[in-house]
PDB file of N, CA, C and O in Angstrom:
ATOM      1  N   THR X   1     -27.008   5.830  54.408  1.00  0.00           N
ATOM      2  CA  THR X   1     -27.318   6.859  53.369  1.00  0.00           C
ATOM      3  C   THR X   1     -27.870   6.323  52.076  1.00  0.00           C
ATOM      4  O   THR X   1     -28.771   6.910  51.643  1.00  0.00           O
ATOM      5  N   GLU X   2     -27.715   4.997  51.888  1.00  0.00           N
ATOM      6  CA  GLU X   2     -28.396   4.716  50.535  1.00  0.00           C
ATOM      7  C   GLU X   2     -29.652   4.572  50.860  1.00  0.00           C
ATOM      8  O   GLU X   2     -30.498   4.459  50.007  1.00  0.00           O
ATOM      9  N   ALA X   3     -30.221   4.093  52.041  1.00  0.00           N
ATOM     10  CA  ALA X   3     -31.712   3.878  52.201  1.00  0.00           C
ATOM     11  C   ALA X   3     -32.261   5.398  52.033  1.00  0.00           C
ATOM     12  O   ALA X   3     -33.368   5.292  51.568  1.00  0.00           O
ATOM     13  N   VAL X   4     -31.676   6.436  52.488  1.00  0.00           N
ATOM     14  CA  VAL X   4     -32.355   7.552  51.983  1.00  0.00           C
ATOM     15  C   VAL X   4     -32.568   7.694  50.829  1.00  0.00           C
ATOM     16  O   VAL X   4     -33.689   8.498  50.784  1.00  0.00           O
ATOM     17  N   GLY X   5     -31.663   7.410  50.004  1.00  0.00           N
ATOM     18  CA  GLY X   5     -31.848   7.616  48.755  1.00  0.00           C
ATOM     19  C   GLY X   5     -32.658   6.841  47.994  1.00  0.00           C
ATOM     20  O   GLY X   5     -33.721   7.077  47.175  1.00  0.00           O
ATOM     21  N   ASP X   6     -32.818   5.558  48.545  1.00  0.00           N
ATOM     22  CA  ASP X   6     -33.992   4.567  48.271  1.00  0.00           C
ATOM     23  C   ASP X   6     -35.242   5.368  48.389  1.00  0.00           C
ATOM     24  O   ASP X   6     -36.504   5.154  47.590  1.00  0.00           O
ATOM     25  N   PHE X   7     -35.615   6.221  49.418  1.00  0.00           N
ATOM     26  CA  PHE X   7     -36.840   6.456  49.760  1.00  0.00           C
ATOM     27  C   PHE X   7     -36.882   8.075  49.294  1.00  0.00           C
ATOM     28  O   PHE X   7     -37.995   8.668  49.808  1.00  0.00           O
ATOM     29  N   THR X   8     -36.005   8.523  48.459  1.00  0.00           N
ATOM     30  CA  THR X   8     -36.135   9.870  48.059  1.00  0.00           C
ATOM     31  C   THR X   8     -37.019   9.972  46.629  1.00  0.00           C
ATOM     32  O   THR X   8     -36.328   9.613  45.938  1.00  0.00           O
ATOM     33  N   PHE X   9     -38.325   9.399  46.537  1.00  0.00           N
ATOM     34  CA  PHE X   9     -39.060   9.159  45.520  1.00  0.00           C
ATOM     35  C   PHE X   9     -39.290  10.268  44.751  1.00  0.00           C
ATOM     36  O   PHE X   9     -39.376  10.141  43.470  1.00  0.00           O
ATOM     37  N   ASP X  10     -39.552  11.613  45.301  1.00  0.00           N
ATOM     38  CA  ASP X  10     -39.649  12.828  44.750  1.00  0.00           C
ATOM     39  C   ASP X  10     -38.678  13.338  44.026  1.00  0.00           C
ATOM     40  O   ASP X  10     -39.111  14.561  43.534  1.00  0.00           O
ATOM     41  N   ASP X  11     -37.574  13.214  44.314  1.00  0.00           N
ATOM     42  CA  ASP X  11     -36.459  14.206  43.805  1.00  0.00           C
ATOM     43  C   ASP X  11     -35.398  13.457  43.425  1.00  0.00           C
ATOM     44  O   ASP X  11     -34.402  12.982  44.280  1.00  0.00           O
ATOM     45  N   THR X  12     -35.320  12.974  42.059  1.00  0.00           N
ATOM     46  CA  THR X  12     -34.404  12.062  41.669  1.00  0.00           C
ATOM     47  C   THR X  12     -32.820  12.613  41.822  1.00  0.00           C
ATOM     48  O   THR X  12     -31.854  12.117  42.135  1.00  0.00           O
ATOM     49  N   ALA X  13     -32.780  13.862  41.383  1.00  0.00           N
ATOM     50  CA  ALA X  13     -31.380  14.511  41.629  1.00  0.00           C
ATOM     51  C   ALA X  13     -30.872  14.633  43.077  1.00  0.00           C
ATOM     52  O   ALA X  13     -29.778  14.090  43.205  1.00  0.00           O
ATOM     53  N   ARG X  14     -31.703  14.488  44.043  1.00  0.00           N
ATOM     54  CA  ARG X  14     -31.463  14.756  45.535  1.00  0.00           C
ATOM     55  C   ARG X  14     -31.005  13.106  45.814  1.00  0.00           C
ATOM     56  O   ARG X  14     -30.061  13.085  46.438  1.00  0.00           O
ATOM     57  N   ALA X  15     -31.783  12.217  45.389  1.00  0.00           N
ATOM     58  CA  ALA X  15     -31.408  10.919  45.415  1.00  0.00           C
ATOM     59  C   ALA X  15     -30.128  10.216  45.133  1.00  0.00           C
ATOM     60  O   ALA X  15     -29.351   9.659  45.763  1.00  0.00           O
ATOM     61  N   LEU X  16     -29.900  10.829  43.847  1.00  0.00           N
ATOM     62  CA  LEU X  16     -28.427  10.515  43.282  1.00  0.00           C
ATOM     63  C   LEU X  16     -27.196  11.048  44.316  1.00  0.00           C
ATOM     64  O   LEU X  16     -26.191  10.743  44.545  1.00  0.00           O
ATOM     65  N   ILE X  17     -27.633  12.202  45.072  1.00  0.00           N
ATOM     66  CA  ILE X  17     -26.604  12.929  46.339  1.00  0.00           C
ATOM     67  C   ILE X  17     -26.541  11.846  47.038  1.00  0.00           C
ATOM     68  O   ILE X  17     -25.132  11.769  47.765  1.00  0.00           O
ATOM     69  N   TYR X  18     -27.465  11.506  47.652  1.00  0.00           N
ATOM     70  CA  TYR X  18     -27.132  10.503  48.586  1.00  0.00           C
ATOM     71  C   TYR X  18     -26.786   8.966  48.169  1.00  0.00           C
ATOM     72  O   TYR X  18     -25.839   8.677  49.092  1.00  0.00           O
ATOM     73  N   TYR X  19     -26.974   8.612  46.857  1.00  0.00           N
ATOM     74  CA  TYR X  19     -26.114   7.538  46.309  1.00  0.00           C
ATOM     75  C   TYR X  19     -24.873   7.675  46.377  1.00  0.00           C
ATOM     76  O   TYR X  19     -23.719   6.732  46.626  1.00  0.00           O
ATOM     77  N   ARG X  20     -24.260   8.975  45.881  1.00  0.00           N
ATOM     78  CA  ARG X  20     -22.957   9.156  45.837  1.00  0.00           C
ATOM     79  C   ARG X  20     -22.413   9.289  47.078  1.00  0.00           C
ATOM     80  O   ARG X  20     -21.120   8.727  47.189  1.00  0.00           O
ATOM     81  N   ARG X  21     -23.053   9.775  47.981  1.00  0.00           N
ATOM     82  CA  ARG X  21     -22.568  10.010  49.448  1.00  0.00           C
ATOM     83  C   ARG X  21     -22.660   8.411  49.918  1.00  0.00           C
ATOM     84  O   ARG X  21     -21.374   7.907  50.785  1.00  0.00           O
ATOM     85  N   ALA X  22     -23.275   7.635  49.720  1.00  0.00           N
ATOM     86  CA  ALA X  22     -23.359   6.003  50.311  1.00  0.00           C
ATOM     87  C   ALA X  22     -21.991   5.338  49.672  1.00  0.00           C
ATOM     88  O   ALA X  22     -21.699   4.632  50.377  1.00  0.00           O
ATOM     89  N   LEU X  23     -22.211   5.732  48.166  1.00  0.00           N
ATOM     90  CA  LEU X  23     -20.787   4.727  47.520  1.00  0.00           C
ATOM     91  C   LEU X  23     -19.641   5.329  48.189  1.00  0.00           C
ATOM     92  O   LEU X  23     -18.688   4.221  48.365  1.00  0.00           O
ATOM     93  N   ASP X  24     -19.172   6.553  48.147  1.00  0.00           N
ATOM     94  CA  ASP X  24     -18.008   7.074  49.033  1.00  0.00           C
ATOM     95  C   ASP X  24     -17.907   6.274  50.408  1.00  0.00           C
ATOM     96  O   ASP X  24     -16.604   5.794  50.755  1.00  0.00           O
ATOM     97  N   GLU X  25     -18.761   6.318  51.233  1.00  0.00           N
ATOM     98  CA  GLU X  25     -18.747   5.811  52.535  1.00  0.00           C
ATOM     99  C   GLU X  25     -18.517   4.170  52.451  1.00  0.00           C
ATOM    100  O   GLU X  25     -17.537   3.638  53.172  1.00  0.00           O
ATOM    101  N   ALA X  26     -19.179   3.516  51.593  1.00  0.00           N
ATOM    102  CA  ALA X  26     -19.080   2.020  51.033  1.00  0.00           C
ATOM    103  C   ALA X  26     -17.559   1.521  50.725  1.00  0.00           C
ATOM    104  O   ALA X  26     -17.065   0.648  51.442  1.00  0.00           O
ATOM    105  N   ARG X  27     -17.026   2.454  49.937  1.00  0.00           N
ATOM    106  CA  ARG X  27     -15.353   2.325  49.360  1.00  0.00           C
ATOM    107  C   ARG X  27     -14.735   2.482  50.501  1.00  0.00           C
ATOM    108  O   ARG X  27     -13.791   1.894  50.801  1.00  0.00           O
ATOM    109  N   LEU X  28     -14.760   3.636  51.404  1.00  0.00           N
ATOM    110  CA  LEU X  28     -13.999   4.000  52.303  1.00  0.00           C
ATOM    111  C   LEU X  28     -13.942   2.862  53.476  1.00  0.00           C
ATOM    112  O   LEU X  28     -12.825   2.515  53.845  1.00  0.00           O
ATOM    113  N   LEU X  29     -15.124   2.293  53.625  1.00  0.00           N
ATOM    114  CA  LEU X  29     -15.169   1.122  54.491  1.00  0.00           C
ATOM    115  C   LEU X  29     -14.913  -0.265  53.945  1.00  0.00           C
ATOM    116  O   LEU X  29     -15.105  -1.324  54.574  1.00  0.00           O
ATOM    117  N   GLN X  30     -14.820  -0.354  52.721  1.00  0.00           N
ATOM    118  CA  GLN X  30     -14.662  -1.459  51.956  1.00  0.00           C
ATOM    119  C   GLN X  30     -15.881  -2.158  52.114  1.00  0.00           C
ATOM    120  O   GLN X  30     -15.566  -3.534  52.215  1.00  0.00           O
ATOM    121  N   GLU X  31     -16.780  -1.831  52.029  1.00  0.00           N
ATOM    122  CA  GLU X  31     -18.118  -2.483  51.928  1.00  0.00           C
ATOM    123  C   GLU X  31     -18.897  -2.819  50.622  1.00  0.00           C
ATOM    124  O   GLU X  31     -18.251  -2.148  49.746  1.00  0.00           O
ATOM    125  N   PRO X  32     -19.813  -3.696  50.773  1.00  0.00           N
ATOM    126  CA  PRO X  32     -20.250  -4.037  48.903  1.00  0.00           C
ATOM    127  C   PRO X  32     -20.719  -2.679  48.530  1.00  0.00           C
ATOM    128  O   PRO X  32     -21.357  -1.988  49.262  1.00  0.00           O
ATOM    129  N   THR X  33     -20.737  -2.561  47.238  1.00  0.00           N
ATOM    130  CA  THR X  33     -21.269  -1.207  46.605  1.00  0.00           C
ATOM    131  C   THR X  33     -22.117  -1.554  45.650  1.00  0.00           C
ATOM    132  O   THR X  33     -22.761  -0.671  44.903  1.00  0.00           O
ATOM    133  N   HIS X  34     -22.619  -2.799  45.245  1.00  0.00           N
ATOM    134  CA  HIS X  34     -23.422  -3.233  44.331  1.00  0.00           C
ATOM    135  C   HIS X  34     -24.710  -2.843  44.371  1.00  0.00           C
ATOM    136  O   HIS X  34     -25.471  -2.360  43.436  1.00  0.00           O
ATOM    137  N   THR X  35     -25.297  -2.851  45.389  1.00  0.00           N
ATOM    138  CA  THR X  35     -26.789  -2.404  45.517  1.00  0.00           C
ATOM    139  C   THR X  35     -26.826  -0.817  45.449  1.00  0.00           C
ATOM    140  O   THR X  35     -27.991  -0.242  44.847  1.00  0.00           O
ATOM    141  N   ILE X  36     -26.002  -0.120  45.830  1.00  0.00           N
ATOM    142  CA  ILE X  36     -25.808   1.247  45.736  1.00  0.00           C
ATOM    143  C   ILE X  36     -25.572   1.593  44.056  1.00  0.00           C
ATOM    144  O   ILE X  36     -26.438   2.704  43.745  1.00  0.00           O
ATOM    145  N   LEU X  37     -24.798   0.899  43.532  1.00  0.00           N
ATOM    146  CA  LEU X  37     -24.672   1.150  41.943  1.00  0.00           C
ATOM    147  C   LEU X  37     -25.617   1.075  41.453  1.00  0.00           C
ATOM    148  O   LEU X  37     -25.890   1.736  40.246  1.00  0.00           O
ATOM    149  N   ILE X  38     -26.196  -0.158  41.317  1.00  0.00           N
ATOM    150  CA  ILE X  38     -27.657  -0.426  40.491  1.00  0.00           C
ATOM    151  C   ILE X  38     -28.659   0.670  40.725  1.00  0.00           C
ATOM    152  O   ILE X  38     -29.425   0.912  39.937  1.00  0.00           O
ATOM    153  N   ALA X  39     -29.068   0.931  42.228  1.00  0.00           N
ATOM    154  CA  ALA X  39     -29.937   2.060  42.374  1.00  0.00           C
ATOM    155  C   ALA X  39     -29.579   3.079  41.747  1.00  0.00           C
ATOM    156  O   ALA X  39     -30.528   3.825  41.180  1.00  0.00           O
ATOM    157  N   LYS X  40     -28.359   3.757  41.865  1.00  0.00           N
ATOM    158  CA  LYS X  40     -27.890   4.857  41.306  1.00  0.00           C
ATOM    159  C   LYS X  40     -28.148   4.730  40.030  1.00  0.00           C
ATOM    160  O   LYS X  40     -28.624   5.825  39.258  1.00  0.00           O
ATOM    161  N   GLY X  41     -27.614   3.634  39.284  1.00  0.00           N
ATOM    162  CA  GLY X  41     -28.040   3.662  37.712  1.00  0.00           C
ATOM    163  C   GLY X  41     -29.454   3.697  37.189  1.00  0.00           C
ATOM    164  O   GLY X  41     -29.871   4.437  36.435  1.00  0.00           O
ATOM    165  N   GLU X  42     -30.431   3.048  38.198  1.00  0.00           N
ATOM    166  CA  GLU X  42     -31.855   3.479  37.487  1.00  0.00           C
ATOM    167  C   GLU X  42     -32.242   4.749  37.613  1.00  0.00           C
ATOM    168  O   GLU X  42     -32.916   5.095  36.909  1.00  0.00           O
ATOM    169  N   ARG X  43     -31.576   5.330  38.570  1.00  0.00           N
ATOM    170  CA  ARG X  43     -32.138   6.811  38.934  1.00  0.00           C
ATOM    171  C   ARG X  43     -31.567   7.651  37.743  1.00  0.00           C
ATOM    172  O   ARG X  43     -31.736   8.598  37.413  1.00  0.00           O
ATOM    173  N   LEU X  44     -30.488   7.207  37.481  1.00  0.00           N
ATOM    174  CA  LEU X  44     -29.632   7.935  36.172  1.00  0.00           C
ATOM    175  C   LEU X  44     -30.681   7.815  34.896  1.00  0.00           C
ATOM    176  O   LEU X  44     -30.370   8.630  34.058  1.00  0.00           O
ATOM    177  N   PHE X  45     -30.799   6.602  34.762  1.00  0.00           N
ATOM    178  CA  PHE X  45     -31.943   6.565  33.560  1.00  0.00           C
ATOM    179  C   PHE X  45     -33.172   7.518  33.729  1.00  0.00           C
ATOM    180  O   PHE X  45     -33.378   7.890  32.534  1.00  0.00           O
ATOM    181  N   GLU X  46     -33.687   7.615  35.078  1.00  0.00           N
ATOM    182  CA  GLU X  46     -34.653   8.546  35.086  1.00  0.00           C
ATOM    183  C   GLU X  46     -34.213   9.959  34.625  1.00  0.00           C
ATOM    184  O   GLU X  46     -35.509  10.522  34.306  1.00  0.00           O
ATOM    185  N   LEU X  47     -32.981  10.234  34.895  1.00  0.00           N
ATOM    186  CA  LEU X  47     -32.493  11.703  34.643  1.00  0.00           C
ATOM    187  C   LEU X  47     -32.074  11.864  33.076  1.00  0.00           C
ATOM    188  O   LEU X  47     -31.535  12.739  32.754  1.00  0.00           O
ATOM    189  N   ARG X  48     -32.315  10.478  32.195  1.00  0.00           N
ATOM    190  CA  ARG X  48     -31.806  10.597  30.894  1.00  0.00           C
ATOM    191  C   ARG X  48     -30.430  10.820  30.689  1.00  0.00           C
ATOM    192  O   ARG X  48     -29.766  11.477  29.855  1.00  0.00           O
ATOM    193  N   GLN X  49     -29.721   9.974  31.636  1.00  0.00           N
ATOM    194  CA  GLN X  49     -28.244   9.841  31.256  1.00  0.00           C
ATOM    195  C   GLN X  49     -27.868   8.494  31.200  1.00  0.00           C
ATOM    196  O   GLN X  49     -27.275   7.970  32.115  1.00  0.00           O
ATOM    197  N   PRO X  50     -28.287   8.108  29.966  1.00  0.00           N
ATOM    198  CA  PRO X  50     -27.896   6.659  29.686  1.00  0.00           C
ATOM    199  C   PRO X  50     -26.579   5.988  29.847  1.00  0.00           C
ATOM    200  O   PRO X  50     -26.150   4.832  30.682  1.00  0.00           O
ATOM    201  N   GLU X  51     -25.544   6.850  29.537  1.00  0.00           N
ATOM    202  CA  GLU X  51     -24.094   6.151  29.422  1.00  0.00           C
ATOM    203  C   GLU X  51     -23.653   6.172  30.957  1.00  0.00           C
ATOM    204  O   GLU X  51     -23.173   4.917  31.108  1.00  0.00           O
ATOM    205  N   GLN X  52     -23.833   6.957  31.732  1.00  0.00           N
ATOM    206  CA  GLN X  52     -23.429   6.814  33.135  1.00  0.00           C
ATOM    207  C   GLN X  52     -24.311   5.730  33.804  1.00  0.00           C
ATOM    208  O   GLN X  52     -23.942   5.060  34.664  1.00  0.00           O
ATOM    209  N   ALA X  53     -25.719   5.940  33.444  1.00  0.00           N
ATOM    210  CA  ALA X  53     -26.442   4.621  34.115  1.00  0.00           C
ATOM    211  C   ALA X  53     -26.183   3.305  33.733  1.00  0.00           C
ATOM    212  O   ALA X  53     -26.065   2.401  34.207  1.00  0.00           O
ATOM    213  N   GLU X  54     -25.783   3.086  32.401  1.00  0.00           N
ATOM    214  CA  GLU X  54     -25.119   1.882  31.958  1.00  0.00           C
ATOM    215  C   GLU X  54     -23.855   1.737  32.759  1.00  0.00           C
ATOM    216  O   GLU X  54     -23.450   0.286  33.079  1.00  0.00           O
ATOM    217  N   ALA X  55     -22.995   2.431  32.712  1.00  0.00           N
ATOM    218  CA  ALA X  55     -21.782   2.275  33.471  1.00  0.00           C
ATOM    219  C   ALA X  55     -21.924   1.854  34.849  1.00  0.00           C
ATOM    220  O   ALA X  55     -21.221   0.736  35.519  1.00  0.00           O
ATOM    221  N   CYS X  56     -22.910   2.235  35.592  1.00  0.00           N
ATOM    222  CA  CYS X  56     -22.987   1.992  37.019  1.00  0.00           C
ATOM    223  C   CYS X  56     -23.816   0.706  37.389  1.00  0.00           C
ATOM    224  O   CYS X  56     -23.572  -0.078  38.099  1.00  0.00           O
ATOM    225  N   LEU X  57     -24.828   0.483  36.179  1.00  0.00           N
ATOM    226  CA  LEU X  57     -25.265  -0.900  36.210  1.00  0.00           C
ATOM    227  C   LEU X  57     -24.382  -1.915  35.955  1.00  0.00           C
ATOM    228  O   LEU X  57     -24.559  -3.058  36.500  1.00  0.00           O
ATOM    229  N   CYS X  58     -23.579  -1.732  35.107  1.00  0.00           N
ATOM    230  CA  CYS X  58     -22.565  -2.806  34.680  1.00  0.00           C
ATOM    231  C   CYS X  58     -21.543  -3.270  35.698  1.00  0.00           C
ATOM    232  O   CYS X  58     -21.117  -4.320  36.134  1.00  0.00           O
ATOM    233  N   GLU X  59     -21.021  -2.011  36.586  1.00  0.00           N
ATOM    234  CA  GLU X  59     -20.151  -2.180  37.399  1.00  0.00           C
ATOM    235  C   GLU X  59     -21.067  -2.891  38.580  1.00  0.00           C
ATOM    236  O   GLU X  59     -20.158  -3.747  39.475  1.00  0.00           O
ATOM    237  N   GLY X  60     -22.279  -2.357  39.048  1.00  0.00           N
ATOM    238  CA  GLY X  60     -22.805  -3.011  40.131  1.00  0.00           C
ATOM    239  C   GLY X  60     -23.089  -4.518  39.654  1.00  0.00           C
ATOM    240  O   GLY X  60     -23.034  -5.606  40.824  1.00  0.00           O
ATOM    241  N   ARG X  61     -23.383  -4.861  38.700  1.00  0.00           N
ATOM    242  CA  ARG X  61     -23.788  -6.126  38.155  1.00  0.00           C
ATOM    243  C   ARG X  61     -22.424  -6.932  38.397  1.00  0.00           C
ATOM    244  O   ARG X  61     -22.595  -8.151  38.802  1.00  0.00           O
ATOM    245  N   ALA X  62     -21.431  -6.476  37.840  1.00  0.00           N
ATOM    246  CA  ALA X  62     -20.227  -7.316  38.037  1.00  0.00           C
ATOM    247  C   ALA X  62     -19.964  -7.677  39.475  1.00  0.00           C
ATOM    248  O   ALA X  62     -19.585  -8.732  39.843  1.00  0.00           O
ATOM    249  N   GLU X  63     -20.306  -6.680  40.377  1.00  0.00           N
ATOM    250  CA  GLU X  63     -19.849  -6.882  41.628  1.00  0.00           C
ATOM    251  C   GLU X  63     -20.687  -7.596  42.420  1.00  0.00           C
ATOM    252  O   GLU X  63     -20.676  -8.748  42.941  1.00  0.00           O
ATOM    253  N   ALA X  64     -21.811  -7.915  41.785  1.00  0.00           N
ATOM    254  CA  ALA X  64     -23.378  -8.750  42.387  1.00  0.00           C
ATOM    255  C   ALA X  64     -22.705 -10.359  41.757  1.00  0.00           C
ATOM    256  O   ALA X  64     -23.033 -11.242  42.528  1.00  0.00           O
ATOM    257  N   VAL X  65     -22.189 -10.383  40.637  1.00  0.00           N
ATOM    258  CA  VAL X  65     -21.864 -11.690  40.330  1.00  0.00           C
ATOM    259  C   VAL X  65     -20.597 -12.095  41.086  1.00  0.00           C
ATOM    260  O   VAL X  65     -20.506 -13.283  41.560  1.00  0.00           O
ATOM    261  N   ARG X  66     -19.581 -11.005  41.323  1.00  0.00           N
ATOM    262  CA  ARG X  66     -18.585 -11.794  42.282  1.00  0.00           C
ATOM    263  C   ARG X  66     -18.858 -12.225  43.731  1.00  0.00           C
ATOM    264  O   ARG X  66     -18.579 -13.203  44.146  1.00  0.00           O
ATOM    265  N   ARG X  67     -19.712 -11.478  44.009  1.00  0.00           N
ATOM    266  CA  ARG X  67     -20.153 -12.033  45.299  1.00  0.00           C
ATOM    267  C   ARG X  67     -21.609 -12.790  45.485  1.00  0.00           C
ATOM    268  O   ARG X  67     -21.967 -13.207  46.698  1.00  0.00           O
ATOM    269  N   GLY X  68     -21.765 -13.474  44.152  1.00  0.00           N
ATOM    270  CA  GLY X  68     -22.678 -14.389  44.264  1.00  0.00           C
ATOM    271  C   GLY X  68     -24.287 -14.091  44.621  1.00  0.00           C
ATOM    272  O   GLY X  68     -24.834 -14.762  45.075  1.00  0.00           O
ATOM    273  N   ASP X  69     -24.515 -12.664  44.424  1.00  0.00           N
ATOM    274  CA  ASP X  69     -25.652 -11.980  44.654  1.00  0.00           C
ATOM    275  C   ASP X  69     -26.649 -12.030  43.447  1.00  0.00           C
ATOM    276  O   ASP X  69     -26.809 -11.273  42.677  1.00  0.00           O
ATOM    277  N   ASP X  70     -27.381 -13.335  43.506  1.00  0.00           N
ATOM    278  CA  ASP X  70     -28.354 -13.466  42.299  1.00  0.00           C
ATOM    279  C   ASP X  70     -29.410 -12.425  41.945  1.00  0.00           C
ATOM    280  O   ASP X  70     -29.738 -12.065  40.874  1.00  0.00           O
ATOM    281  N   PHE X  71     -30.066 -12.098  43.144  1.00  0.00           N
ATOM    282  CA  PHE X  71     -31.320 -11.117  43.028  1.00  0.00           C
ATOM    283  C   PHE X  71     -30.722  -9.954  42.427  1.00  0.00           C
ATOM    284  O   PHE X  71     -31.012  -9.317  41.371  1.00  0.00           O
ATOM    285  N   TYR X  72     -29.624  -9.371  42.799  1.00  0.00           N
ATOM    286  CA  TYR X  72     -29.221  -8.183  42.144  1.00  0.00           C
ATOM    287  C   TYR X  72     -28.537  -8.042  40.833  1.00  0.00           C
ATOM    288  O   TYR X  72     -28.414  -7.272  39.980  1.00  0.00           O
ATOM    289  N   VAL X  73     -27.998  -9.130  40.317  1.00  0.00           N
ATOM    290  CA  VAL X  73     -27.567  -9.620  39.027  1.00  0.00           C
ATOM    291  C   VAL X  73     -28.664  -9.288  37.984  1.00  0.00           C
ATOM    292  O   VAL X  73     -28.951  -9.031  37.250  1.00  0.00           O
ATOM    293  N   LYS X  74     -29.866  -9.999  38.488  1.00  0.00           N
ATOM    294  CA  LYS X  74     -31.261 -10.146  37.822  1.00  0.00           C
ATOM    295  C   LYS X  74     -31.837  -8.936  37.712  1.00  0.00           C
ATOM    296  O   LYS X  74     -32.492  -8.234  37.080  1.00  0.00           O
ATOM    297  N   GLU X  75     -31.895  -8.202  38.900  1.00  0.00           N
ATOM    298  CA  GLU X  75     -32.387  -6.807  38.977  1.00  0.00           C
ATOM    299  C   GLU X  75     -31.514  -6.018  38.034  1.00  0.00           C
ATOM    300  O   GLU X  75     -32.020  -4.994  36.962  1.00  0.00           O
ATOM    301  N   ALA X  76     -30.211  -6.047  38.071  1.00  0.00           N
ATOM    302  CA  ALA X  76     -29.215  -5.212  36.890  1.00  0.00           C
ATOM    303  C   ALA X  76     -29.787  -5.522  35.499  1.00  0.00           C
ATOM    304  O   ALA X  76     -29.962  -4.604  34.771  1.00  0.00           O
ATOM    305  N   ASP X  77     -30.062  -6.909  35.356  1.00  0.00           N
ATOM    306  CA  ASP X  77     -30.413  -7.109  33.787  1.00  0.00           C
ATOM    307  C   ASP X  77     -31.812  -6.703  33.696  1.00  0.00           C
ATOM    308  O   ASP X  77     -32.091  -6.271  32.391  1.00  0.00           O
ATOM    309  N   ARG X  78     -32.455  -6.660  34.501  1.00  0.00           N
ATOM    310  CA  ARG X  78     -34.085  -6.192  34.217  1.00  0.00           C
ATOM    311  C   ARG X  78     -33.850  -4.725  33.884  1.00  0.00           C
ATOM    312  O   ARG X  78     -34.434  -4.603  32.896  1.00  0.00           O
ATOM    313  N   ILE X  79     -33.600  -4.148  34.791  1.00  0.00           N
ATOM    314  CA  ILE X  79     -33.133  -2.517  34.431  1.00  0.00           C
ATOM    315  C   ILE X  79     -32.211  -2.416  33.098  1.00  0.00           C
ATOM    316  O   ILE X  79     -32.922  -1.366  32.108  1.00  0.00           O
ATOM    317  N   LEU X  80     -31.258  -3.120  32.705  1.00  0.00           N
ATOM    318  CA  LEU X  80     -30.913  -2.708  31.427  1.00  0.00           C
ATOM    319  C   LEU X  80     -31.648  -3.176  30.424  1.00  0.00           C
ATOM    320  O   LEU X  80     -31.508  -2.387  29.258  1.00  0.00           O
ATOM    321  N   HIS X  81     -32.331  -4.041  30.506  1.00  0.00           N
ATOM    322  CA  HIS X  81     -33.315  -4.805  29.375  1.00  0.00           C
ATOM    323  C   HIS X  81     -34.643  -4.018  29.303  1.00  0.00           C
ATOM    324  O   HIS X  81     -35.213  -3.634  27.906  1.00  0.00           O
ATOM    325  N   GLU X  82     -35.123  -3.559  30.388  1.00  0.00           N
ATOM    326  CA  GLU X  82     -36.449  -2.830  30.281  1.00  0.00           C
ATOM    327  C   GLU X  82     -36.227  -1.302  30.106  1.00  0.00           C
ATOM    328  O   GLU X  82     -37.431  -0.381  29.832  1.00  0.00           O
ATOM    329  N   THR X  83     -34.957  -0.571  30.250  1.00  0.00           N
ATOM    330  CA  THR X  83     -35.114   0.773  30.334  1.00  0.00           C
ATOM    331  C   THR X  83     -34.673   1.186  28.854  1.00  0.00           C
ATOM    332  O   THR X  83     -33.727   0.892  28.431  1.00  0.00           O
ATOM    333  N   PRO X  84     -35.578   2.307  28.312  1.00  0.00           N
ATOM    334  CA  PRO X  84     -34.914   2.457  26.983  1.00  0.00           C
ATOM    335  C   PRO X  84     -33.631   3.401  27.119  1.00  0.00           C
ATOM    336  O   PRO X  84     -33.663   4.515  28.027  1.00  0.00           O
ATOM    337  N   ALA X  85     -33.025   3.395  26.302  1.00  0.00           N
ATOM    338  CA  ALA X  85     -31.644   4.190  26.221  1.00  0.00           C
ATOM    339  C   ALA X  85     -32.036   5.526  25.657  1.00  0.00           C
ATOM    340  O   ALA X  85     -32.702   5.806  24.885  1.00  0.00           O
TER     341      ALA X  85
END
């Protein structure tokens, strides 16, 4: 489901539906959620929802740190610093 959100380029609102579904699935299965949260946060910025975007990005970044996933720590940092509030 996360991949569907990743490839839904032309409809940000629809992509968020897929990310929310992917997040529910990952939590139910106790799977990592950081990549979903970071992607969701980036899309929320596109919809001009900075508070929700920052919350997702910070939560995703914290999980990436806990999991030692340096790539996604840097990705969250990039989005947080390059996206205007």
